Amino acid sequence: MSPYKRLFTVFLFLVLLLAIFELSGLRSHFNLAYLHQQLVDNPITGLIVFILIFALGNLVQIPGWIFLAAAVLALGRTWGGMATYVAAIMSCTVTFFSIRFIGGDALRGLNGRLATRLLGQLDAHPVKSVVLLRMLFQTVPALNYALAMSGVRFRDYLVGTLLGLPLPIVAYCVFFDYLAIQLHLS
């Protein structure tokens, strides 16, 4: 299959997911209040629901900071950060395999100097590149999609994700904890 057909198939997958997301009513579960309540009411099952919703949210282009904020507000800075780290790793893994299955390494087939240069950097230093991208963009869904279709090996993707996420998660945890204290939410 040509890279453009693979990209179009990934696009159709995203549209289908968004349609299911909207029509099924799942959208109502993607807010701070619902996520917070799940984590407070049911610490164990709430965490499982949190991870599943994070993974689905990442597939449908919902940024991870929303989940982090809910976890910090519900569980505090330390436990909320740890829960988010685990959920983010699981979410990135689900996205990687889902998009790799559908889109393969479609970005490798694109012609252009920019694509060639970016993929060359990724090939030369895959773990370092993923670490830097994670530190800058965390779990931004578009990054997950691009990395999945870049042809990077899963091992390099996972190691880069494991190493690149802690620093921004800690920074966000401190920020959301401070914000919660200032707004008297905790």
PDB file of C-alpha atoms in Angstrom:
ATOM      1  CA  MET A   1       0.000   0.000   0.000  1.00  0.00           C
ATOM      2  CA  SER A   2       1.349   3.447  -0.854  1.00  0.00           C
ATOM      3  CA  PRO A   3       2.281   5.816   1.984  1.00  0.00           C
ATOM      4  CA  TYR A   4      -0.495   8.205   0.980  1.00  0.00           C
ATOM      5  CA  LYS A   5      -3.096   5.424   1.159  1.00  0.00           C
ATOM      6  CA  ARG A   6      -1.759   4.461   4.595  1.00  0.00           C
ATOM      7  CA  LEU A   7      -1.968   8.060   5.786  1.00  0.00           C
ATOM      8  CA  PHE A   8      -5.501   8.294   4.440  1.00  0.00           C
ATOM      9  CA  THR A   9      -6.391   5.048   6.240  1.00  0.00           C
ATOM     10  CA  VAL A  10      -5.033   6.480   9.502  1.00  0.00           C
ATOM     11  CA  PHE A  11      -7.079   9.627   8.865  1.00  0.00           C
ATOM     12  CA  LEU A  12     -10.225   7.508   8.323  1.00  0.00           C
ATOM     13  CA  PHE A  13      -9.454   5.590  11.520  1.00  0.00           C
ATOM     14  CA  LEU A  14      -9.239   8.874  13.431  1.00  0.00           C
ATOM     15  CA  VAL A  15     -12.515  10.118  11.926  1.00  0.00           C
ATOM     16  CA  LEU A  16     -14.208   6.814  12.820  1.00  0.00           C
ATOM     17  CA  LEU A  17     -12.896   6.987  16.385  1.00  0.00           C
ATOM     18  CA  LEU A  18     -14.060  10.579  16.730  1.00  0.00           C
ATOM     19  CA  ALA A  19     -17.517   9.651  15.416  1.00  0.00           C
ATOM     20  CA  ILE A  20     -17.802   6.748  17.865  1.00  0.00           C
ATOM     21  CA  PHE A  21     -16.514   9.003  20.626  1.00  0.00           C
ATOM     22  CA  GLU A  22     -19.152  11.643  19.905  1.00  0.00           C
ATOM     23  CA  LEU A  23     -22.120   9.387  19.118  1.00  0.00           C
ATOM     24  CA  SER A  24     -21.602   6.964  22.013  1.00  0.00           C
ATOM     25  CA  GLY A  25     -21.611   9.663  24.665  1.00  0.00           C
ATOM     26  CA  LEU A  26     -18.042   8.928  25.740  1.00  0.00           C
ATOM     27  CA  ARG A  27     -17.229  12.598  25.351  1.00  0.00           C
ATOM     28  CA  SER A  28     -19.033  13.333  28.624  1.00  0.00           C
ATOM     29  CA  HIS A  29     -16.376  11.299  30.456  1.00  0.00           C
ATOM     30  CA  PHE A  30     -13.520  13.454  29.192  1.00  0.00           C
ATOM     31  CA  ASN A  31     -13.570  16.248  31.704  1.00  0.00           C
ATOM     32  CA  LEU A  32     -11.718  17.055  34.900  1.00  0.00           C
ATOM     33  CA  ALA A  33     -14.736  16.552  37.150  1.00  0.00           C
ATOM     34  CA  TYR A  34     -15.541  13.038  35.882  1.00  0.00           C
ATOM     35  CA  LEU A  35     -11.919  11.876  35.935  1.00  0.00           C
ATOM     36  CA  HIS A  36     -11.416  13.367  39.405  1.00  0.00           C
ATOM     37  CA  GLN A  37     -14.542  11.664  40.741  1.00  0.00           C
ATOM     38  CA  GLN A  38     -13.531   8.285  39.297  1.00  0.00           C
ATOM     39  CA  LEU A  39     -10.144   8.466  40.974  1.00  0.00           C
ATOM     40  CA  VAL A  40     -11.570   9.624  44.322  1.00  0.00           C
ATOM     41  CA  ASP A  41     -14.526   7.204  44.480  1.00  0.00           C
ATOM     42  CA  ASN A  42     -12.740   4.066  43.310  1.00  0.00           C
ATOM     43  CA  PRO A  43      -8.975   4.189  43.809  1.00  0.00           C
ATOM     44  CA  ILE A  44      -8.245   0.840  42.092  1.00  0.00           C
ATOM     45  CA  THR A  45     -10.991   0.615  39.477  1.00  0.00           C
ATOM     46  CA  GLY A  46     -10.802   4.381  39.071  1.00  0.00           C
ATOM     47  CA  LEU A  47      -7.147   4.040  38.121  1.00  0.00           C
ATOM     48  CA  ILE A  48      -8.006   1.381  35.538  1.00  0.00           C
ATOM     49  CA  VAL A  49     -10.765   3.593  34.117  1.00  0.00           C
ATOM     50  CA  PHE A  50      -8.316   6.516  34.158  1.00  0.00           C
ATOM     51  CA  ILE A  51      -5.749   4.530  32.147  1.00  0.00           C
ATOM     52  CA  LEU A  52      -8.366   3.352  29.630  1.00  0.00           C
ATOM     53  CA  ILE A  53      -9.813   6.829  29.191  1.00  0.00           C
ATOM     54  CA  PHE A  54      -6.297   8.295  28.852  1.00  0.00           C
ATOM     55  CA  ALA A  55      -5.464   5.741  26.119  1.00  0.00           C
ATOM     56  CA  LEU A  56      -8.704   6.386  24.238  1.00  0.00           C
ATOM     57  CA  GLY A  57      -8.330  10.130  24.712  1.00  0.00           C
ATOM     58  CA  ASN A  58      -4.839  10.040  23.273  1.00  0.00           C
ATOM     59  CA  LEU A  59      -6.109   8.169  20.227  1.00  0.00           C
ATOM     60  CA  VAL A  60      -8.792  10.815  19.641  1.00  0.00           C
ATOM     61  CA  GLN A  61      -6.375  13.721  20.063  1.00  0.00           C
ATOM     62  CA  ILE A  62      -7.093  14.819  23.652  1.00  0.00           C
ATOM     63  CA  PRO A  63      -3.928  16.206  25.262  1.00  0.00           C
ATOM     64  CA  GLY A  64      -2.510  14.382  28.279  1.00  0.00           C
ATOM     65  CA  TRP A  65      -2.330  17.431  30.551  1.00  0.00           C
ATOM     66  CA  ILE A  66      -6.103  17.151  31.133  1.00  0.00           C
ATOM     67  CA  PHE A  67      -5.604  13.704  32.627  1.00  0.00           C
ATOM     68  CA  LEU A  68      -2.623  14.880  34.647  1.00  0.00           C
ATOM     69  CA  ALA A  69      -4.612  17.755  36.123  1.00  0.00           C
ATOM     70  CA  ALA A  70      -7.421  15.388  37.147  1.00  0.00           C
ATOM     71  CA  ALA A  71      -4.980  12.950  38.732  1.00  0.00           C
ATOM     72  CA  VAL A  72      -3.132  15.667  40.676  1.00  0.00           C
ATOM     73  CA  LEU A  73      -6.402  17.168  41.928  1.00  0.00           C
ATOM     74  CA  ALA A  74      -7.731  13.744  42.969  1.00  0.00           C
ATOM     75  CA  LEU A  75      -4.602  12.025  44.222  1.00  0.00           C
ATOM     76  CA  GLY A  76      -2.174  14.805  45.011  1.00  0.00           C
ATOM     77  CA  ARG A  77       1.091  15.749  43.384  1.00  0.00           C
ATOM     78  CA  THR A  78       3.050  12.533  44.047  1.00  0.00           C
ATOM     79  CA  TRP A  79       0.421   9.834  43.499  1.00  0.00           C
ATOM     80  CA  GLY A  80      -1.259  11.804  40.731  1.00  0.00           C
ATOM     81  CA  GLY A  81       2.057  12.141  38.932  1.00  0.00           C
ATOM     82  CA  MET A  82       2.812   8.444  39.296  1.00  0.00           C
ATOM     83  CA  ALA A  83      -0.660   7.467  38.080  1.00  0.00           C
ATOM     84  CA  THR A  84      -0.280   9.781  35.107  1.00  0.00           C
ATOM     85  CA  TYR A  85       3.174   8.429  34.270  1.00  0.00           C
ATOM     86  CA  VAL A  86       1.854   4.848  34.183  1.00  0.00           C
ATOM     87  CA  ALA A  87      -1.244   5.888  32.211  1.00  0.00           C
ATOM     88  CA  ALA A  88       0.851   7.924  29.768  1.00  0.00           C
ATOM     89  CA  ILE A  89       3.203   4.999  29.078  1.00  0.00           C
ATOM     90  CA  MET A  90       0.239   2.672  28.534  1.00  0.00           C
ATOM     91  CA  SER A  91      -1.502   5.249  26.349  1.00  0.00           C
ATOM     92  CA  CYS A  92       1.569   5.881  24.201  1.00  0.00           C
ATOM     93  CA  THR A  93       2.035   2.118  23.779  1.00  0.00           C
ATOM     94  CA  VAL A  94      -1.590   1.591  22.706  1.00  0.00           C
ATOM     95  CA  THR A  95      -1.342   4.476  20.253  1.00  0.00           C
ATOM     96  CA  PHE A  96       1.964   3.223  18.856  1.00  0.00           C
ATOM     97  CA  PHE A  97       0.689  -0.274  18.108  1.00  0.00           C
ATOM     98  CA  SER A  98      -2.717   0.880  16.838  1.00  0.00           C
ATOM     99  CA  ILE A  99      -1.323   3.460  14.456  1.00  0.00           C
ATOM    100  CA  ARG A 100       1.658   1.314  13.400  1.00  0.00           C
ATOM    101  CA  PHE A 101      -0.786  -1.508  12.560  1.00  0.00           C
ATOM    102  CA  ILE A 102      -2.909   0.778  10.391  1.00  0.00           C
ATOM    103  CA  GLY A 103      -0.331   3.189   8.985  1.00  0.00           C
ATOM    104  CA  GLY A 104       2.844   1.129   9.046  1.00  0.00           C
ATOM    105  CA  ASP A 105       5.853   3.326   8.413  1.00  0.00           C
ATOM    106  CA  ALA A 106       3.992   5.594   5.999  1.00  0.00           C
ATOM    107  CA  LEU A 107       6.122   8.633   6.785  1.00  0.00           C
ATOM    108  CA  ARG A 108       9.165   6.805   5.386  1.00  0.00           C
ATOM    109  CA  GLY A 109       7.584   6.806   1.947  1.00  0.00           C
ATOM    110  CA  LEU A 110       7.036  10.540   1.771  1.00  0.00           C
ATOM    111  CA  ASN A 111       9.350  12.482  -0.479  1.00  0.00           C
ATOM    112  CA  GLY A 112      10.827  15.761   0.590  1.00  0.00           C
ATOM    113  CA  ARG A 113      13.952  17.192   2.087  1.00  0.00           C
ATOM    114  CA  LEU A 114      12.361  18.058   5.422  1.00  0.00           C
ATOM    115  CA  ALA A 115      10.939  14.554   5.923  1.00  0.00           C
ATOM    116  CA  THR A 116      14.256  12.999   4.915  1.00  0.00           C
ATOM    117  CA  ARG A 117      16.186  15.272   7.294  1.00  0.00           C
ATOM    118  CA  LEU A 118      13.840  14.674  10.248  1.00  0.00           C
ATOM    119  CA  LEU A 119      13.755  10.928   9.755  1.00  0.00           C
ATOM    120  CA  GLY A 120      17.533  10.937   9.339  1.00  0.00           C
ATOM    121  CA  GLN A 121      17.887  12.565  12.773  1.00  0.00           C
ATOM    122  CA  LEU A 122      15.467  10.040  14.230  1.00  0.00           C
ATOM    123  CA  ASP A 123      17.431   7.175  12.657  1.00  0.00           C
ATOM    124  CA  ALA A 124      20.784   8.514  13.834  1.00  0.00           C
ATOM    125  CA  HIS A 125      19.683   9.011  17.464  1.00  0.00           C
ATOM    126  CA  PRO A 126      16.300   7.317  17.999  1.00  0.00           C
ATOM    127  CA  VAL A 127      16.209   7.209  21.802  1.00  0.00           C
ATOM    128  CA  LYS A 128      17.673  10.701  22.203  1.00  0.00           C
ATOM    129  CA  SER A 129      15.207  12.068  19.635  1.00  0.00           C
ATOM    130  CA  VAL A 130      12.209  10.503  21.357  1.00  0.00           C
ATOM    131  CA  VAL A 131      13.411  11.719  24.777  1.00  0.00           C
ATOM    132  CA  LEU A 132      13.713  15.295  23.491  1.00  0.00           C
ATOM    133  CA  LEU A 133      10.361  15.140  21.723  1.00  0.00           C
ATOM    134  CA  ARG A 134       8.687  13.804  24.875  1.00  0.00           C
ATOM    135  CA  MET A 135      10.274  16.499  27.000  1.00  0.00           C
ATOM    136  CA  LEU A 136       8.948  19.164  24.639  1.00  0.00           C
ATOM    137  CA  PHE A 137       5.594  17.719  23.609  1.00  0.00           C
ATOM    138  CA  GLN A 138       4.874  15.036  26.261  1.00  0.00           C
ATOM    139  CA  THR A 139       2.023  12.819  25.033  1.00  0.00           C
ATOM    140  CA  VAL A 140       0.681  15.136  22.349  1.00  0.00           C
ATOM    141  CA  PRO A 141      -1.394  12.803  20.197  1.00  0.00           C
ATOM    142  CA  ALA A 142      -0.013  14.069  16.873  1.00  0.00           C
ATOM    143  CA  LEU A 143       3.510  13.226  18.083  1.00  0.00           C
ATOM    144  CA  ASN A 144       2.423   9.697  18.979  1.00  0.00           C
ATOM    145  CA  TYR A 145       0.892   9.232  15.539  1.00  0.00           C
ATOM    146  CA  ALA A 146       3.983  10.611  13.786  1.00  0.00           C
ATOM    147  CA  LEU A 147       6.409   8.487  15.785  1.00  0.00           C
ATOM    148  CA  ALA A 148       4.327   5.372  15.186  1.00  0.00           C
ATOM    149  CA  MET A 149       4.437   5.952  11.415  1.00  0.00           C
ATOM    150  CA  SER A 150       8.098   7.006  11.383  1.00  0.00           C
ATOM    151  CA  GLY A 151       9.453   3.484  11.374  1.00  0.00           C
ATOM    152  CA  VAL A 152      11.213   3.938  14.726  1.00  0.00           C
ATOM    153  CA  ARG A 153      11.607   0.630  16.549  1.00  0.00           C
ATOM    154  CA  PHE A 154       9.219   0.100  19.451  1.00  0.00           C
ATOM    155  CA  ARG A 155      12.090  -0.505  21.867  1.00  0.00           C
ATOM    156  CA  ASP A 156      13.597   2.903  21.058  1.00  0.00           C
ATOM    157  CA  TYR A 157      10.162   4.526  21.233  1.00  0.00           C
ATOM    158  CA  LEU A 158       9.442   2.976  24.631  1.00  0.00           C
ATOM    159  CA  VAL A 159      12.844   3.767  26.152  1.00  0.00           C
ATOM    160  CA  GLY A 160      12.655   7.353  24.867  1.00  0.00           C
ATOM    161  CA  THR A 161       9.133   7.691  26.248  1.00  0.00           C
ATOM    162  CA  LEU A 162      10.097   6.228  29.636  1.00  0.00           C
ATOM    163  CA  LEU A 163      13.041   8.627  29.923  1.00  0.00           C
ATOM    164  CA  GLY A 164      11.428  11.693  28.365  1.00  0.00           C
ATOM    165  CA  LEU A 165       8.155  11.904  30.297  1.00  0.00           C
ATOM    166  CA  PRO A 166       9.214  12.199  33.969  1.00  0.00           C
ATOM    167  CA  LEU A 167      10.578  15.752  33.854  1.00  0.00           C
ATOM    168  CA  PRO A 168       7.551  17.372  32.174  1.00  0.00           C
ATOM    169  CA  ILE A 169       5.161  15.334  34.337  1.00  0.00           C
ATOM    170  CA  VAL A 170       6.924  16.528  37.490  1.00  0.00           C
ATOM    171  CA  ALA A 171       6.799  20.123  36.239  1.00  0.00           C
ATOM    172  CA  TYR A 172       3.081  19.856  35.467  1.00  0.00           C
ATOM    173  CA  CYS A 173       2.422  18.194  38.835  1.00  0.00           C
ATOM    174  CA  VAL A 174       4.066  21.073  40.684  1.00  0.00           C
ATOM    175  CA  PHE A 175       2.149  23.576  38.559  1.00  0.00           C
ATOM    176  CA  PHE A 176      -1.270  21.908  38.989  1.00  0.00           C
ATOM    177  CA  ASP A 177      -0.678  21.369  42.709  1.00  0.00           C
ATOM    178  CA  TYR A 178       0.251  25.045  43.110  1.00  0.00           C
ATOM    179  CA  LEU A 179      -2.803  26.052  41.064  1.00  0.00           C
ATOM    180  CA  ALA A 180      -5.072  23.845  43.183  1.00  0.00           C
ATOM    181  CA  ILE A 181      -3.713  25.418  46.374  1.00  0.00           C
ATOM    182  CA  GLN A 182      -4.152  28.956  44.996  1.00  0.00           C
ATOM    183  CA  LEU A 183      -7.710  28.216  43.883  1.00  0.00           C
ATOM    184  CA  HIS A 184      -8.485  26.334  47.108  1.00  0.00           C
ATOM    185  CA  LEU A 185      -9.294  23.135  45.247  1.00  0.00           C
ATOM    186  CA  SER A 186      -7.198  20.827  47.409  1.00  0.00           C
TER     187      SER A 186
END
